[in-house]
Amino acid sequence: MTPALTLEPLSRAHLPEMAALWADPAVIRWTNIAAPCTAAEAAERLDRLLACQRGLPAPAVFAVREGAVFRGLAGCPPVDASAGTYGLFYQLLPACWGRGLGLAAAREALRRLEKLTPSLVLADTVAENTASVRILERLGFVRTAVRPGAFRREGRALDIWDYALRRGGSDGSALRDGPHITEK
């Protein structure tokens, strides 16, 4: 049985965990983080995530824990809060991969986003990141565009797939699967 996941509103206190997450080459492989972050770069990145949700009536980005153990990050930072547009992202440590925790964390981030009354949630992933493709599609996201060769890593140009989810656009069936998530 999978232990319960807990999402904690992201804070400056999470810096050591965020620094470790963003220094892991496997974690950042499919992200816009080009190289493992130094402690100073992680602090800057964390400050940007905290700043983007300042002024929102509820948190939008969370540290993910399995039991007491830090597992990663998930959230829906605003793209244009006044228009109700947010973006979904999740970054989990390799120990979580293949266990349904990414889907569970993303699902819970979307559930918490409902407090902010979104009208549209955007996401994107590198086409070769099949785990993220499956997560987004299970959550009801629909592919809206392909950006050929838009992701460059290690001399390779890979496609990015853009996705969107309109509020109420999923039948909710995928929302019943996976590990239980508790409030924090």
Coordinates of C-alpha atoms in Angstrom, one line a residue:
M1 CA 0.0 0.0 0.0
T2 CA 1.2 3.5 -0.9
P3 CA 1.6 5.9 2.1
A4 CA -0.5 9.0 1.9
L5 CA 0.9 12.0 0.1
T6 CA 0.7 15.4 1.7
L7 CA 1.0 18.7 -0.1
E8 CA 2.5 21.5 1.9
P9 CA 2.3 25.1 0.7
L10 CA 5.7 26.0 -0.6
S11 CA 7.8 28.2 1.7
R12 CA 11.4 29.4 2.1
A13 CA 11.8 26.7 4.6
H14 CA 11.8 24.2 1.8
L15 CA 15.0 25.6 0.2
P16 CA 17.3 22.6 1.2
E17 CA 14.8 20.1 -0.3
M18 CA 14.3 22.3 -3.5
A19 CA 18.1 22.7 -3.9
A20 CA 18.5 18.9 -3.8
L21 CA 15.6 18.4 -6.2
W22 CA 16.9 20.9 -8.7
A23 CA 20.5 19.6 -8.5
D24 CA 19.4 16.1 -9.6
P25 CA 20.2 15.6 -13.3
A26 CA 17.4 13.0 -13.7
V27 CA 14.8 15.4 -12.2
I28 CA 15.7 18.3 -14.5
R29 CA 16.2 16.2 -17.6
W30 CA 12.8 17.2 -19.2
T31 CA 12.5 20.7 -17.6
N32 CA 13.6 24.2 -18.5
I33 CA 16.4 23.9 -16.0
A34 CA 19.5 23.5 -18.3
A35 CA 22.0 22.2 -15.7
P36 CA 21.9 21.1 -12.0
C37 CA 21.2 24.2 -9.8
T38 CA 23.7 25.6 -7.4
A39 CA 22.4 26.5 -4.0
A40 CA 22.2 30.2 -5.1
E41 CA 20.3 29.3 -8.3
A42 CA 17.9 27.1 -6.3
A43 CA 17.2 30.0 -3.9
E44 CA 16.5 32.3 -6.9
R45 CA 14.2 29.7 -8.5
L46 CA 12.3 29.2 -5.2
D47 CA 12.0 33.0 -4.7
R48 CA 10.4 33.2 -8.2
L49 CA 7.9 30.5 -7.4
L50 CA 7.0 32.2 -4.1
A51 CA 6.7 35.6 -5.8
C52 CA 4.4 34.4 -8.5
Q53 CA 1.7 33.3 -6.1
R54 CA 2.0 36.3 -3.8
G55 CA -1.4 38.0 -3.6
L56 CA -3.4 34.9 -4.5
P57 CA -6.1 34.0 -2.0
A58 CA -4.7 30.4 -1.7
P59 CA -1.3 28.7 -2.3
A60 CA -0.7 27.4 -5.8
V61 CA 2.7 25.6 -5.4
F62 CA 3.4 22.8 -2.9
A63 CA 6.1 20.6 -1.6
V64 CA 5.1 16.9 -1.9
R65 CA 5.7 14.5 0.9
E66 CA 5.1 10.7 1.2
G67 CA 4.7 10.2 4.9
A68 CA 7.4 12.4 6.3
V69 CA 9.7 12.1 3.3
F70 CA 10.1 14.9 0.8
R71 CA 9.3 13.6 -2.7
G72 CA 9.1 16.7 -4.9
L73 CA 7.1 19.7 -6.0
A74 CA 3.8 20.2 -7.7
G75 CA 1.7 23.2 -8.4
C76 CA -0.4 25.5 -10.6
P77 CA 1.3 28.9 -10.7
P78 CA -0.7 31.7 -12.3
V79 CA -0.1 32.4 -16.0
D80 CA -2.7 35.2 -16.0
A81 CA -4.6 35.0 -12.7
S82 CA -7.1 37.8 -13.7
A83 CA -8.1 35.7 -16.7
G84 CA -8.2 32.5 -14.6
T85 CA -5.3 30.9 -16.4
Y86 CA -2.8 28.7 -14.5
G87 CA -0.1 26.3 -15.5
L88 CA 0.4 22.8 -14.1
F89 CA 3.8 21.4 -13.3
Y90 CA 5.3 18.6 -11.1
Q91 CA 8.9 17.5 -10.4
L92 CA 9.4 14.4 -8.4
L93 CA 12.5 12.6 -7.2
P94 CA 13.4 9.4 -9.1
A95 CA 12.4 7.2 -6.1
C96 CA 8.8 8.2 -6.9
W97 CA 8.7 7.4 -10.6
G98 CA 6.5 4.5 -11.8
R99 CA 4.5 4.4 -8.6
G100 CA 1.6 6.7 -9.5
L101 CA 2.8 9.5 -7.2
G102 CA 3.2 12.0 -10.1
L103 CA -0.4 11.5 -11.1
A104 CA -1.6 11.8 -7.5
A105 CA 0.4 14.9 -6.8
A106 CA -0.7 16.6 -10.1
R107 CA -4.3 15.6 -9.3
E108 CA -4.2 17.1 -5.9
A109 CA -2.5 20.3 -7.2
L110 CA -5.4 20.7 -9.6
R111 CA -8.0 20.0 -6.9
R112 CA -6.4 22.7 -4.7
L113 CA -6.4 25.1 -7.7
E114 CA -10.2 25.0 -7.7
K115 CA -10.0 27.5 -4.7
L116 CA -8.7 30.0 -7.2
T117 CA -11.6 29.4 -9.7
P118 CA -9.5 28.6 -12.8
S119 CA -11.0 28.8 -16.3
L120 CA -8.0 27.2 -18.1
V121 CA -5.0 25.2 -17.0
L122 CA -2.0 24.9 -19.4
A123 CA 0.8 22.4 -19.3
D124 CA 3.5 21.2 -21.7
T125 CA 6.0 18.4 -21.9
V126 CA 8.7 17.1 -24.1
A127 CA 7.1 14.5 -26.4
E128 CA 9.7 11.8 -25.3
N129 CA 8.6 12.3 -21.6
T130 CA 6.0 9.5 -21.9
A131 CA 5.3 9.5 -18.2
S132 CA 4.2 13.1 -18.2
V133 CA 2.2 12.6 -21.4
R134 CA 0.3 9.8 -19.6
I135 CA -0.3 11.9 -16.5
L136 CA -1.6 14.9 -18.5
E137 CA -3.9 12.7 -20.6
R138 CA -5.2 10.8 -17.6
L139 CA -6.1 14.1 -16.0
G140 CA -8.2 15.1 -19.0
F141 CA -5.7 17.5 -20.6
V142 CA -6.0 17.8 -24.4
R143 CA -3.0 18.3 -26.7
T144 CA -3.4 21.7 -28.3
A145 CA -0.1 22.2 -30.2
V146 CA 3.2 20.6 -31.1
R147 CA 6.3 22.8 -31.1
P148 CA 8.8 20.9 -33.3
G149 CA 12.4 21.0 -32.0
A150 CA 11.5 23.6 -29.3
F151 CA 13.4 21.7 -26.5
R152 CA 17.1 21.5 -26.8
R153 CA 19.2 19.3 -24.6
E154 CA 22.6 17.7 -25.2
G155 CA 22.7 18.7 -28.9
R156 CA 19.2 17.2 -29.5
A157 CA 16.1 19.2 -30.6
L158 CA 13.0 17.5 -29.3
D159 CA 9.3 18.4 -29.8
I160 CA 7.3 20.0 -27.0
W161 CA 3.6 19.1 -26.7
D162 CA 1.3 21.8 -25.3
Y163 CA -1.8 20.8 -23.4
A164 CA -4.9 22.5 -22.0
L165 CA -7.6 21.7 -19.5
R166 CA -10.7 23.8 -19.3
R167 CA -12.3 23.9 -15.9
G168 CA -14.8 21.1 -15.7
G169 CA -13.3 19.5 -18.9
S170 CA -12.6 16.1 -17.4
D171 CA -15.2 13.5 -16.6
G172 CA -13.4 13.0 -13.3
S173 CA -12.8 9.3 -13.8
A174 CA -9.1 9.6 -13.5
L175 CA -9.5 11.6 -10.3
R176 CA -10.6 8.4 -8.4
D177 CA -7.4 6.5 -9.0
G178 CA -4.1 6.5 -7.1
P179 CA -2.8 7.1 -3.6
H180 CA -4.8 9.0 -1.0
I181 CA -3.7 12.6 -0.5
T182 CA -4.2 14.4 2.8
E183 CA -4.7 18.1 3.5
K184 CA -2.0 20.1 5.1

